CSV table of C-alpha atoms in Angstrom, one decimal:
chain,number,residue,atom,x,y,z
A,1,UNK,CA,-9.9,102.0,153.2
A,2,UNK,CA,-8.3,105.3,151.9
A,3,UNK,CA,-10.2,108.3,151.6
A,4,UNK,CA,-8.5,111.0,149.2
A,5,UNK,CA,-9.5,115.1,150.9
A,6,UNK,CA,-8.8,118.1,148.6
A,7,UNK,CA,-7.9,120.4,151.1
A,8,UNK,CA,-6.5,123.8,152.6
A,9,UNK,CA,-4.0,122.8,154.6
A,10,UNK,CA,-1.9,119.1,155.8
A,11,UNK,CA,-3.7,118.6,158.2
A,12,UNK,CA,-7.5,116.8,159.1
A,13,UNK,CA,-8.5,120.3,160.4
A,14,UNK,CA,-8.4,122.1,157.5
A,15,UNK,CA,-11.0,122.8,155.5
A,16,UNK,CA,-12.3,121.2,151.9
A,17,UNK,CA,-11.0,123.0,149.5
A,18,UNK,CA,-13.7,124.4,146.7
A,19,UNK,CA,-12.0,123.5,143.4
A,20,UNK,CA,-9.9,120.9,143.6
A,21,UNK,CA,-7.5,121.7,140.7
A,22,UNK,CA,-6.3,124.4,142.9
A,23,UNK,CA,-6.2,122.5,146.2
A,24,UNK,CA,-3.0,123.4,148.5
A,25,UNK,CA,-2.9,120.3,149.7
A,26,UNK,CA,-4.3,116.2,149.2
A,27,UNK,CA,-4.9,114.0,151.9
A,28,UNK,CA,-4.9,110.4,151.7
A,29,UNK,CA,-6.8,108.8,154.9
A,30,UNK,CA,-7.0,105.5,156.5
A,31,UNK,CA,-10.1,106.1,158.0
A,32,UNK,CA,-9.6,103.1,159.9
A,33,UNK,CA,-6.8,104.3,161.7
A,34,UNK,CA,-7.2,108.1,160.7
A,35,UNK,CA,-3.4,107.9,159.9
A,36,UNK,CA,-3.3,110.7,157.0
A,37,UNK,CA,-0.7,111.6,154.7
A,38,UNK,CA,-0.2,115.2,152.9
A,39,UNK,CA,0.3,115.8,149.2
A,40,UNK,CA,1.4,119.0,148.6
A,41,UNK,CA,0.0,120.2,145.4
A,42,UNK,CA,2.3,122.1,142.9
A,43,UNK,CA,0.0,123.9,141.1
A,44,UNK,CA,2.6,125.2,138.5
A,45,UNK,CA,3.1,122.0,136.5
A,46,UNK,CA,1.4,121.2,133.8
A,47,UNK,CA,-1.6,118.9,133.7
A,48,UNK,CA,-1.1,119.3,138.3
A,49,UNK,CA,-4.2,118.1,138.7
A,50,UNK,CA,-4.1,114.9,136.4
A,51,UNK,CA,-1.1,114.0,138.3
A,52,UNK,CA,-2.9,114.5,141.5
A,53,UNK,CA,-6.0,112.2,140.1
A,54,UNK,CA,-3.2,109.9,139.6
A,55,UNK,CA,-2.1,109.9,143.0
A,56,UNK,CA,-5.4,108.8,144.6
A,57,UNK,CA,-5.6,106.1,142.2
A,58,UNK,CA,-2.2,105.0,143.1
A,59,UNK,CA,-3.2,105.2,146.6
A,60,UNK,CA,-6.3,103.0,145.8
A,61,UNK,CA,-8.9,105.6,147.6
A,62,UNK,CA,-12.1,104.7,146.9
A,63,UNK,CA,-14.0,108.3,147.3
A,64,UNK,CA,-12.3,112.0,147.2
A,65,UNK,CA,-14.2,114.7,149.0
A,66,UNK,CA,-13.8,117.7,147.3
A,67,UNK,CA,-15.5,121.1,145.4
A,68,UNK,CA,-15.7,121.5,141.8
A,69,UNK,CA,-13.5,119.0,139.1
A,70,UNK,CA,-12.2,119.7,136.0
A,71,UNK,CA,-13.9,117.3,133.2
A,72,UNK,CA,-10.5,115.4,132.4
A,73,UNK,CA,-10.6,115.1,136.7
A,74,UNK,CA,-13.9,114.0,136.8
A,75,UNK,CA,-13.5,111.3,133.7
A,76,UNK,CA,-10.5,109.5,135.2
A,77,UNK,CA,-11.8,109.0,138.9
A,78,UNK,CA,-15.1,107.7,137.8
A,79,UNK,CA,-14.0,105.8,135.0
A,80,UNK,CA,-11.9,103.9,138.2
A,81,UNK,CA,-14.9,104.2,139.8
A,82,UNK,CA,-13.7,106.3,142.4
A,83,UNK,CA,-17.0,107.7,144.4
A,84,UNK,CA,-16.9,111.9,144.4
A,85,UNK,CA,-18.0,113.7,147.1
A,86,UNK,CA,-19.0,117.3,148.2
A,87,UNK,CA,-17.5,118.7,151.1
A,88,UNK,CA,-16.3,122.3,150.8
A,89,UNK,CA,-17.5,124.2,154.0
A,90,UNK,CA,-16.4,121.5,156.7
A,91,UNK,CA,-12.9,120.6,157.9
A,92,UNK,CA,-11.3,117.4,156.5
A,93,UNK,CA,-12.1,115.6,159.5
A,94,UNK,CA,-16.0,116.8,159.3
A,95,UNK,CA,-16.3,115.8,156.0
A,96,UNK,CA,-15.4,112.6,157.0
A,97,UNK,CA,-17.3,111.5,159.6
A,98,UNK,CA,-20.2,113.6,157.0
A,99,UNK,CA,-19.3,111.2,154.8
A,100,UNK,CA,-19.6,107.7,157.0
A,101,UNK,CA,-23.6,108.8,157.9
A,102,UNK,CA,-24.0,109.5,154.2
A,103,UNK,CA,-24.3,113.2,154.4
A,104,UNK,CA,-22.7,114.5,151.4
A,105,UNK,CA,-23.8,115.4,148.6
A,106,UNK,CA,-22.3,112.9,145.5
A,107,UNK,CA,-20.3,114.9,142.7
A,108,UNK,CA,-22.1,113.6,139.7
A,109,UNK,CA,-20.8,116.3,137.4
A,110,UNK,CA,-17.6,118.2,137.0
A,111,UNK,CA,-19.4,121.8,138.8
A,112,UNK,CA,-19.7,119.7,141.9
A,113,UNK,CA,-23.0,119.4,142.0
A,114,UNK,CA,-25.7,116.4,142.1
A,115,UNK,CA,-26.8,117.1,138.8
A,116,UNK,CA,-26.4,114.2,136.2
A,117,UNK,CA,-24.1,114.8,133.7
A,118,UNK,CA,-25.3,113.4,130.6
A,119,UNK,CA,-22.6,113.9,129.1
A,120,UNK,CA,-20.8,111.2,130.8
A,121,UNK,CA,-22.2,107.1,130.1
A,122,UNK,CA,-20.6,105.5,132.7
A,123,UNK,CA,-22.3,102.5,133.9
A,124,UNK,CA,-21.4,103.6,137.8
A,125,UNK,CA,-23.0,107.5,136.8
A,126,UNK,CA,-26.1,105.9,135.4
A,127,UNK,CA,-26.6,103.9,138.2
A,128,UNK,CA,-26.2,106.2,141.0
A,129,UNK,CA,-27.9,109.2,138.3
A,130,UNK,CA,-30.8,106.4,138.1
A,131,UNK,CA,-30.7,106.3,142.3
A,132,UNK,CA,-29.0,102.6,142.2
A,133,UNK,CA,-26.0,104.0,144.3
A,134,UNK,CA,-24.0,100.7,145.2
């Protein structure tokens, strides 16, 4: 299973980054092996962080730890029902292991936050917005 980190630096000691459309870096990780590839993130194209939402679905990760998303962000992971995840403040590797005993906090909005967005009518937000997480 791949995990996608928005993070500081390449490496699984970095720290989540806060806003993901200004991340330095992605990580894609196999947390079964812990084997994790670095995306640098060029932040001077245009739509950067589309293409980046792109590349964890091409990568097939099922949850991306990360800060704040930008709506568009936020539409195409969990319309591919890509699980969000709050992890700024810990290391990449932290968040990780935070994220196996169900620590973090789920992104339910584009802020970051656990707030429902209503604005959103996916079936997956109004299940886990309802408290059916699956």
């Amino acid at each position: 299973m791949n995990i996608a980190v928005s993070a500081a630096g390449a490496s699984l000691a970095s720290p989540v980054f806060e806003e993901f459309s200004k991340t330095p870096f992605l990580l894609i990780v196999n947390v079964e092996t812990m084997e994790c590839t670095s995306i640098p993130h060029d932040k001077s194209g245009k739509n950067s962080e589309i293409a980046l939402a792109e590349m964890i679905l091409k990568h097939r990760c099922e949850a991306l730890i990360t800060g704040k998303l930008e709506e568009d962000v936020f539409k195409i992971l969990a319309d591919d029902h890509v699980t969000r995840f709050f992890g700024p403040g810990l290391s990449a590797e932290e968040a990780l292991m935070a994220m196996e005993r169900r620590e973090l906090k789920l992104i339910r909005n584009p802020e970051g936050t656990d707030e429902c967005n209503e604005n959103h009518h996916e079936l997956e937000e109004l299940q886990v917005c309802s408290g059916h997480q699956h």
